[in-house]
Short mmCIF file of C-alpha atoms and ligand atoms in Angstrom, two decimals:
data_model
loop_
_atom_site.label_atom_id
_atom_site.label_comp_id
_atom_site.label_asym_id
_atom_site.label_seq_id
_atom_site.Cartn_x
_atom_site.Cartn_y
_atom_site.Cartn_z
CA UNK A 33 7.11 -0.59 24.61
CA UNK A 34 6.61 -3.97 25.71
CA UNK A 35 9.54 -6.14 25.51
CA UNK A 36 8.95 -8.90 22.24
CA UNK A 37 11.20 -7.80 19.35
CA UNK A 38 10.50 -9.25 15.55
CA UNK A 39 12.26 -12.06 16.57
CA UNK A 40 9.22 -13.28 19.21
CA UNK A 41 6.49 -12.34 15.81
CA UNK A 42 5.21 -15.68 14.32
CA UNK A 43 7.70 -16.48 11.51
CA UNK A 44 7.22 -16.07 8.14
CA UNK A 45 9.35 -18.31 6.89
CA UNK A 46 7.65 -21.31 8.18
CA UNK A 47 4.64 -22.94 6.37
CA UNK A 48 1.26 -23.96 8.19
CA UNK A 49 3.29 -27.02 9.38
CA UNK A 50 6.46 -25.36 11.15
CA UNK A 51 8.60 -26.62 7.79
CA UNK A 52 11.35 -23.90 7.03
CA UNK A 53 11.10 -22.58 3.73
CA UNK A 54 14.70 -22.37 2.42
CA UNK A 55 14.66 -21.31 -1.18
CA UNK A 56 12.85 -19.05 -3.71
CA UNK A 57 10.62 -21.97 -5.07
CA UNK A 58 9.32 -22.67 -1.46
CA UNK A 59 8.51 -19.07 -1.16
CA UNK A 60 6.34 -18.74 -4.18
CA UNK A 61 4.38 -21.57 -3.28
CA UNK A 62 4.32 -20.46 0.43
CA UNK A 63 3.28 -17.06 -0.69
CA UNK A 64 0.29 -18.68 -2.41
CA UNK A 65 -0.82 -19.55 0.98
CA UNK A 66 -0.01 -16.27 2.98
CA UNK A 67 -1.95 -14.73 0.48
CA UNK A 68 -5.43 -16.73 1.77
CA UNK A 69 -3.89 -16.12 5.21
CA UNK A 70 -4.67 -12.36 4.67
CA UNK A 71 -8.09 -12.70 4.08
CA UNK A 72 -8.60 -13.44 7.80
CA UNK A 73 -8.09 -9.54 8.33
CA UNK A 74 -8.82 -8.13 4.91
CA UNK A 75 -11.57 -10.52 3.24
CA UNK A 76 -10.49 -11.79 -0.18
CA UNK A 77 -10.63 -8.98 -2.68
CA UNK A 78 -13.36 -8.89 -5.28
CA UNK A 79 -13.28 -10.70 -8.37
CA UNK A 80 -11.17 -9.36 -11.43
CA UNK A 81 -13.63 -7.86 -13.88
CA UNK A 82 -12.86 -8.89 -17.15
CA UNK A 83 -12.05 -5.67 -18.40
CA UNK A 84 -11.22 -2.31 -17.37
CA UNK A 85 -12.05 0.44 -19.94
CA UNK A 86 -11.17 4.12 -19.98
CA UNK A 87 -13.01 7.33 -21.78
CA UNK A 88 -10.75 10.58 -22.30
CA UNK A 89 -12.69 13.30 -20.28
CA UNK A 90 -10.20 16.55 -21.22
CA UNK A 91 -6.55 16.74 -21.84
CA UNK A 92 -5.01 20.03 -21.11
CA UNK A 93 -1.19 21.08 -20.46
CA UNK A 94 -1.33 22.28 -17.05
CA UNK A 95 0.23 25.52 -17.21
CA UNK A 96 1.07 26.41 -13.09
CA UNK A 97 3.05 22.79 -13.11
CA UNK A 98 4.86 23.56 -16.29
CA UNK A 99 2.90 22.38 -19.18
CA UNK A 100 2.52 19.50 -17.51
CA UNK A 101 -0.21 17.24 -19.47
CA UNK A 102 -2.83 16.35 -17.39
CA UNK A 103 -5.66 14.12 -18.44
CA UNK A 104 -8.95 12.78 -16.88
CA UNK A 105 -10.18 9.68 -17.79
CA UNK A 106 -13.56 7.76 -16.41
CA UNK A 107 -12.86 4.19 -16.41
CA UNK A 108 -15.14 1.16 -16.71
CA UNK A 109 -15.06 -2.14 -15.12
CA UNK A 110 -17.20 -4.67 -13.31
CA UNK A 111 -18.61 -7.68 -14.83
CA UNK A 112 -19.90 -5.43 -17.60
CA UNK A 113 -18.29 -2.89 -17.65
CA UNK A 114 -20.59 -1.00 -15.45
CA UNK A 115 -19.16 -0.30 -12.55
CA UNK A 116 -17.23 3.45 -12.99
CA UNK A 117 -15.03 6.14 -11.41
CA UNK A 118 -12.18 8.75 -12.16
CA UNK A 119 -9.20 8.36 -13.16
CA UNK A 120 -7.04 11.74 -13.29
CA UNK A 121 -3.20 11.89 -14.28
CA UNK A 122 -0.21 14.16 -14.77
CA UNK A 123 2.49 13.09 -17.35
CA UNK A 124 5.46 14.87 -17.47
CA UNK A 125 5.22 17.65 -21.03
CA UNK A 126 8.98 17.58 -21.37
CA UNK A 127 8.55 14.59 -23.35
CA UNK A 128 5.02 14.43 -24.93
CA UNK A 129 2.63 12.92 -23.37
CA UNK A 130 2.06 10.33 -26.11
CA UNK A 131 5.51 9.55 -26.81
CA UNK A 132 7.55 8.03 -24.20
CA UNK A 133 6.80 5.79 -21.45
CA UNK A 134 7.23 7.21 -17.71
CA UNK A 135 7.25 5.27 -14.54
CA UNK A 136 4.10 6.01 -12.64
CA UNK A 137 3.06 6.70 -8.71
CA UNK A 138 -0.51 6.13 -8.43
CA UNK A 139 -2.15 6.45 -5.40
CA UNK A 140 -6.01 6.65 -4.34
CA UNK A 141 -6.60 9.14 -1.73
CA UNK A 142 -8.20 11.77 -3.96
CA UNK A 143 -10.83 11.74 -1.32
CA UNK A 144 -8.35 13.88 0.33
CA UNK A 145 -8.04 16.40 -2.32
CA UNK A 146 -5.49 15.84 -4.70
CA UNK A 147 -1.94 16.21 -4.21
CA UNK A 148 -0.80 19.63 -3.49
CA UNK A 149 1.37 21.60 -6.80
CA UNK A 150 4.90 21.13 -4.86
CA UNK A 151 4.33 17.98 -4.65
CA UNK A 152 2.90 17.11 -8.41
CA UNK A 153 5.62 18.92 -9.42
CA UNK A 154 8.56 17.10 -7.68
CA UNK A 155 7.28 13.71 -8.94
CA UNK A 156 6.92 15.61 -12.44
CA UNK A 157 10.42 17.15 -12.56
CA UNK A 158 11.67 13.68 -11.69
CA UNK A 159 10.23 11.85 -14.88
CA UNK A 160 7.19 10.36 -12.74
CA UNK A 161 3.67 10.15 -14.06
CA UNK A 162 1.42 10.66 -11.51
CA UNK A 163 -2.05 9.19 -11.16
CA UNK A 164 -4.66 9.64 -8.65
CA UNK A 165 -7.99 8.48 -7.49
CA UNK A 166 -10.85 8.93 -5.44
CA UNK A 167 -11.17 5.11 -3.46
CA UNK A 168 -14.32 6.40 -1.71
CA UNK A 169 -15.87 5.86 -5.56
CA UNK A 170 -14.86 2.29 -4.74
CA UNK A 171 -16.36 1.67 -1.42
CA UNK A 172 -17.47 4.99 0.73
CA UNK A 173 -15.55 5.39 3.95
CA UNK A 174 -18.66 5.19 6.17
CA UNK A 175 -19.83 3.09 9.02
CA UNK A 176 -21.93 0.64 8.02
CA UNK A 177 -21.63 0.33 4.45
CA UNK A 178 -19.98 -3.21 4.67
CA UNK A 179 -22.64 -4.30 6.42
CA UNK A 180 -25.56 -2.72 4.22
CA UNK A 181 -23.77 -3.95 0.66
CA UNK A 182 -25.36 -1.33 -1.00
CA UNK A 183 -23.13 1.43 -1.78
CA UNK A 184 -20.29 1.55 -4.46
CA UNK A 185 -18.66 -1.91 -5.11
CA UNK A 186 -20.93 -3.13 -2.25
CA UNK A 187 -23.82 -3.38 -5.06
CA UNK A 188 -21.89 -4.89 -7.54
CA UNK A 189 -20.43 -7.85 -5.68
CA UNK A 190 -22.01 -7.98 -2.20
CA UNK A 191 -20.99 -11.70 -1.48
CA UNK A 192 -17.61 -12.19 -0.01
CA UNK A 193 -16.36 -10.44 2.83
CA UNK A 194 -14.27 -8.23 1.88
CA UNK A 195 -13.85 -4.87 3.93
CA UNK A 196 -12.76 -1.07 2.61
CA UNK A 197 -9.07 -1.71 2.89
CA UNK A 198 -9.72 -5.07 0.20
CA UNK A 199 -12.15 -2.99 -2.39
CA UNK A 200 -9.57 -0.11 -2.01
CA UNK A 201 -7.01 -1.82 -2.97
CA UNK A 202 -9.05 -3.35 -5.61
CA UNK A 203 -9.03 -0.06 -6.89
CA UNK A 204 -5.92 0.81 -7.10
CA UNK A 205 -5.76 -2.88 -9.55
CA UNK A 206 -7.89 -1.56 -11.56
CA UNK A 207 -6.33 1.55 -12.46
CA UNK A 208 -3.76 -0.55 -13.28
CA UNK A 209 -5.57 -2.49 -15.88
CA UNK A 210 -5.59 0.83 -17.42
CA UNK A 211 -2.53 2.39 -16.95
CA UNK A 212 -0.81 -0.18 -18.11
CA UNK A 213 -2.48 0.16 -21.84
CA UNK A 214 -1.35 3.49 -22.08
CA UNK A 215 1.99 4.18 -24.64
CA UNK A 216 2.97 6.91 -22.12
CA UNK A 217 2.62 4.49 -19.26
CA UNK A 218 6.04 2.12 -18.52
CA UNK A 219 4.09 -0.71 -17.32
CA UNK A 220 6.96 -2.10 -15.25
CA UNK A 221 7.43 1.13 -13.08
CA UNK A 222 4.05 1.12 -11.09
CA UNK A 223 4.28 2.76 -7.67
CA UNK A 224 1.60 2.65 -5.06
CA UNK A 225 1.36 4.80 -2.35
CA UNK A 226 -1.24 5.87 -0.34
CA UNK A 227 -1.19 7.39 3.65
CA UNK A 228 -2.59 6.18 6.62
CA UNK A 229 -6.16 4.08 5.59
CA UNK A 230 -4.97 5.19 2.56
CA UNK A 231 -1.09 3.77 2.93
CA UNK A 232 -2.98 0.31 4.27
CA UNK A 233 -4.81 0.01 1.28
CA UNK A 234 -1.69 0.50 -0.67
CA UNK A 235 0.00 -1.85 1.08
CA UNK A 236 -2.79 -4.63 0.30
CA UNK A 237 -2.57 -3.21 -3.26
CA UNK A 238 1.00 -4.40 -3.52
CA UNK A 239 1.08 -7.46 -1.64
CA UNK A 240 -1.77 -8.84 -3.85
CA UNK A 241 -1.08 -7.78 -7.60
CA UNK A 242 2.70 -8.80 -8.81
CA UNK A 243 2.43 -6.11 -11.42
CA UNK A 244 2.98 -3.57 -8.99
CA UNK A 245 7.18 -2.84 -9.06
CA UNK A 246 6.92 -0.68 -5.59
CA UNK A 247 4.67 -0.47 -3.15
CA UNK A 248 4.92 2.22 -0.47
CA UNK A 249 2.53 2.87 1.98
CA UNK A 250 2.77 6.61 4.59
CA UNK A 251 2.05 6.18 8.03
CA UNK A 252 -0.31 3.19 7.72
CA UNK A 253 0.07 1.86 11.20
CA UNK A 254 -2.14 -0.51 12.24
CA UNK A 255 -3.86 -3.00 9.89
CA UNK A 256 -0.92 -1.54 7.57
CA UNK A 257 2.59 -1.43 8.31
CA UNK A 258 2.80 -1.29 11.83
CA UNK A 259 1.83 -4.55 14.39
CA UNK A 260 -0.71 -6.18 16.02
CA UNK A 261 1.70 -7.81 18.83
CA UNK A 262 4.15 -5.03 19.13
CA UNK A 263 3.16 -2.04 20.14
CA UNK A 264 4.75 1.75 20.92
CA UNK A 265 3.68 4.05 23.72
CA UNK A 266 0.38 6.23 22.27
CA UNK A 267 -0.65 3.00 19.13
CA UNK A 268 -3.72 2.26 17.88
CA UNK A 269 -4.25 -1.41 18.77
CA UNK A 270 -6.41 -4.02 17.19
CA UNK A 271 -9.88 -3.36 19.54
CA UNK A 272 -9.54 0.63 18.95
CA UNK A 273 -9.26 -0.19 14.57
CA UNK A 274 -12.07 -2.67 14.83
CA UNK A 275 -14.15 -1.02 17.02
CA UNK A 276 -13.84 2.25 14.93
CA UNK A 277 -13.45 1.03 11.72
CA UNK A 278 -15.19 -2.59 11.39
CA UNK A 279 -16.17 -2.30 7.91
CA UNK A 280 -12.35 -1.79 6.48
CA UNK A 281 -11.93 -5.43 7.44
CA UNK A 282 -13.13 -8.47 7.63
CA UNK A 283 -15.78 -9.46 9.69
CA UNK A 284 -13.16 -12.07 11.06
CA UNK A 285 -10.74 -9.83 12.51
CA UNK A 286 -12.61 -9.03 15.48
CA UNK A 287 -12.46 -12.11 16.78
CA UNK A 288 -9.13 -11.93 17.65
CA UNK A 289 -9.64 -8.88 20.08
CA UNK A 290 -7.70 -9.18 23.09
CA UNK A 291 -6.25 -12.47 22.00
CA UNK A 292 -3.47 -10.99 19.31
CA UNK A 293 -1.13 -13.63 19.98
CA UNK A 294 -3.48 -16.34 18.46
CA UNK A 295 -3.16 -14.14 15.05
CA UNK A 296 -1.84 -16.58 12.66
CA UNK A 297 0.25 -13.89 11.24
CA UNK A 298 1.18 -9.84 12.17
CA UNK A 299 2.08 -7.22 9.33
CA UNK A 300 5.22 -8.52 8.23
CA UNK A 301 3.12 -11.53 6.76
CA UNK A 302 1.41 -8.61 4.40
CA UNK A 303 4.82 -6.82 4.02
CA UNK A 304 6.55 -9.93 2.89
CA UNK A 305 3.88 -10.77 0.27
CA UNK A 306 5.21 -7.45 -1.92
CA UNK A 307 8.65 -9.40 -1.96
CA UNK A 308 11.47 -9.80 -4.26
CA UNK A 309 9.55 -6.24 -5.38
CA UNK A 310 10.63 -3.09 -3.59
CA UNK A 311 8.67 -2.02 -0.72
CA UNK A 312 9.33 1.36 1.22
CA UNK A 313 7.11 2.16 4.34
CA UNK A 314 7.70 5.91 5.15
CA UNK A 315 7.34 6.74 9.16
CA UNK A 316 7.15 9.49 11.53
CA UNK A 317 8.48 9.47 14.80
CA UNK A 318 5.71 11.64 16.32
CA UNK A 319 2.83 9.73 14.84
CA UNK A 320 2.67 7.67 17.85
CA UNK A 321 -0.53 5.83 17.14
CA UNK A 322 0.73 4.47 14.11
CA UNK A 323 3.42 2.70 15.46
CA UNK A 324 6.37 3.31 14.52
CA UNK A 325 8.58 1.84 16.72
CA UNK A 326 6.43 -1.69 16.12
CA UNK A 327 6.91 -1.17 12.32
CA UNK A 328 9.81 -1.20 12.65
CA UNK A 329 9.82 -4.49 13.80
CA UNK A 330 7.66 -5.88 11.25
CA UNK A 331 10.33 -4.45 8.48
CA UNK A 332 12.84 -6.22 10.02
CA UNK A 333 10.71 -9.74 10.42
CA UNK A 334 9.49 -9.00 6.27
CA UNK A 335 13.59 -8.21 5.76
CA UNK A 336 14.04 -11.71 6.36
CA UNK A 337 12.08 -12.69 3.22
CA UNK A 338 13.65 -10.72 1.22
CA UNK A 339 17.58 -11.70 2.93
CA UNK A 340 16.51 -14.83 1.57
CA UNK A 341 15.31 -14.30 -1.74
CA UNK A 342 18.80 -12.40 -2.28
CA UNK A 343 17.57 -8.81 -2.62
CA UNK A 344 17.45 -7.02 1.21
CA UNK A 345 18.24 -3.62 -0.17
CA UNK A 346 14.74 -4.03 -2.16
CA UNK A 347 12.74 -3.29 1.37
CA UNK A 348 13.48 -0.01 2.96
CA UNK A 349 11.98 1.88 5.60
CA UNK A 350 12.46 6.14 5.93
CA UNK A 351 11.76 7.76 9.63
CA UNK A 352 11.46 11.57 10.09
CA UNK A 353 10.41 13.60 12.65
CA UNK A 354 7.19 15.41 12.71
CA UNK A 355 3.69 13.72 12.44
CA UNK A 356 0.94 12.51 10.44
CA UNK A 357 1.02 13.43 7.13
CA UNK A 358 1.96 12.71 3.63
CA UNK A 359 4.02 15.35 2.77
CA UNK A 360 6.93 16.84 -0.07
CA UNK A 361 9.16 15.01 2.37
CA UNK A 362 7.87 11.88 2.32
CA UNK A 363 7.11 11.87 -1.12
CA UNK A 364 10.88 12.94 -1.63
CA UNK A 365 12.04 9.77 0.17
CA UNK A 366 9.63 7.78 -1.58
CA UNK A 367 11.06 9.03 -5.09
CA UNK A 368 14.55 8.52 -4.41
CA UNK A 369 13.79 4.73 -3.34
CA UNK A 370 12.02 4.34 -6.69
CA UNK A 371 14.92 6.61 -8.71
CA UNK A 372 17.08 4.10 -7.22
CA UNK A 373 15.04 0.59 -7.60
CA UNK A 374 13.49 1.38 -10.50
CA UNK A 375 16.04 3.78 -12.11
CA UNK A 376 19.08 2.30 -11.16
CA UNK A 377 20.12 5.59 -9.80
CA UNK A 378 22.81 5.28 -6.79
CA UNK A 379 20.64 6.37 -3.41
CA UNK A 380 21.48 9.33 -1.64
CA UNK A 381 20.39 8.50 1.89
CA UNK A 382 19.70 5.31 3.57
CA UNK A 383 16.58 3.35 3.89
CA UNK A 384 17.60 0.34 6.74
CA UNK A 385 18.01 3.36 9.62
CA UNK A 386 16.74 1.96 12.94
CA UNK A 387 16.02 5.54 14.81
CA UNK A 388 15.14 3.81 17.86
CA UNK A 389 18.75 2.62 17.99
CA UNK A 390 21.56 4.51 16.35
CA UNK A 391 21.74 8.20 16.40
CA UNK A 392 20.20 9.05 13.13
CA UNK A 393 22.10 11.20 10.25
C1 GTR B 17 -7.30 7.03 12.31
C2 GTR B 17 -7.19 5.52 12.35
C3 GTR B 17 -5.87 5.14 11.77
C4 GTR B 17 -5.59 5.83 10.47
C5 GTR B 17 -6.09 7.26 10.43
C6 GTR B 17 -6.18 7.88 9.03
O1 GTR B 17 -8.36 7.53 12.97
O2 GTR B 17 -7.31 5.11 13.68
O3 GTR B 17 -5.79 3.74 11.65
O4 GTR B 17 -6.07 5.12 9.42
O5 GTR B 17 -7.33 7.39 10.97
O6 GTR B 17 -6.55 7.20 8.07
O7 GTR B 17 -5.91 9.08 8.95
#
């Protein structure tokens, strides 16, 4: 790894003209402008419809995740209401469906097949809705398409310049809109998650919609949690993403191939947008090309944001071994951050673990 720690990353805390922003009002209106800073590598997301709508498709109690209800619902949305996809979700049966309000982990990559029945169940037996879908409805995952404007969200708003990773997360806003009308539905316990592309667009997710309480993206490496200027042995760096995946950006991002260092900002600018809310990035050491030793760095340049809005414990970051995946381990550590955040339940690990430097436990 080359040598640069967080510290050497362009600060965060410092507005366009080097002024130090001190205090929690400074943030919020320096925030304001990290959040146009983005757009350089994401585009600016497309326009809030005015409404998102949902239709019940079925409702059935899931009987192999233990009565479980689980419902599918196609929602509508767009500028009128045109614009559709699929909205499934589990809701604990313990408690009725209808009757009491669960926190809820949504996360979009139903293109992937949904999550696997240990899994469901885990977030289930911990009092966790959990809501999923397919972000290729939004915007296909294809070469191309944000070029052409004529697939998915592409044909409803093709001005702007806004790649996958920005109509993803657009997505995941709009299921939001929804879930939040639902009387089984807490609003104030959403969780995002997503992994890899899918953990990026997460991340956007959260750093650009306040209603979000925790935002927790799997293995997103670069263009996600990981960094542009710091990079492990094995990473993906900013001229392999944008050669192989121009359209999940904007068309702006390339510019700045081979010339990283003239970034005006690096991950933790996108990690520190989710603050004072909770923000977990979950990490394998193995998964060399997405970074993990560099996101490390990043969560310790974002900590800073949150050191000074008073809350540190609030951003967390959870290393195992192994690779790249999204798995009943990750999704364990991801629980227990938000059973401890969003719960108030006392954690029973740690979340601020630097494996590059202390042995871990
Ligand atoms: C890789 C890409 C990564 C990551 C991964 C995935 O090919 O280079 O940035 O997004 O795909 O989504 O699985």
């Amino acid at each position: 790894m080359n040598q640069i720690t967080h510290t050497d990353l362009p600060n965060v805390l410092r507005d366009a003209d080097g002024r130090r922003i001190t205090n929690a009002a400074e943030w919020g209106r320096h925030r304001r402008q990290l959040l146009s800073l983005i757009e350089i590598e994401y585009g600016a997301l497309p326009p809030t419809p005015p409404a998102t709508t949902g239709v019940e498709l079925h409702r059935h109690a899931m009987g192999r995740l233990g009565n479980a209800c689980h419902i599918q619902y196609r929602l509508a949305t767009g500028p009128n209401g045109t614009f559709t996809f699929l909205l499934d979700v589990l809701a604990p049966a313990s408690e009725g469906a209808t009757e009491s309000a669960h926190p809820v982990v949504l996360t979009g990559d139903g293109c992937w097949g949904f999550v696997a029945d240990d899994i469901a169940a885990e977030v289930l037996r911990r009092g966790y809705a959990l809501a999923q879908f397919i972000r290729t409805e939004i915007v296909p995952d294809v070469y191309h398409t944000h070029d052409q404007r004529n697939a998915g969200l592409y044909a409803v708003y093709p001005d702007g310049d806004y790649g996958a990773l920005a109509a993803w997360a657009w997505g995941y806003h709009r299921c939001i809109d929804f879930l939040t009308t639902l009387p089984y539905v807490d609003a104030t316990r959403i969780v995002v998650t997503g992994h890899s592309r899918g953990g990026k667009a997460a991340l956007v997710a959260g750093a650009t919609d306040e209603r979000i309480a925790l935002t927790a993206p799997n293995n997103s490496g670069c263009g996600g949690a990981g960094c542009f200027r710091i990079q492990g042995a094995g990473s993906e760096t900013l001229k392999d993403i944008v050669t192989r995946f121009p359209y999940w950006f904007s068309r702006r991002l390339a510019s700045y191939i081979g010339r990283e260092n003239d970034l005006p900002l690096d991950q933790h600018f996108v990690k520190a947008l989710v603050a004072p809310r909770a923000l977990l990035s979950t990490e394998a050491l193995s998964d060399l090309w997405a970074n993990p030793s560099g996101t490390f760095q990043t969560h310790l340049a974002a900590r800073e944001v949150y050191r000074l809005l008073g809350n540190e414990a609030r951003i967390g970051i959870w290393y195992r071994e192994g690779g790249h995946e999204q798995g009943l381990a990750d999704w364990r550590a991801l629980l227990d951050f938000a059973d401890w955040h969003l719960l108030g339940k006392a954690p029973a690990r740690r979340f601020d673990i630097d494996p590059f430097a202390e042995p871990r436990a």
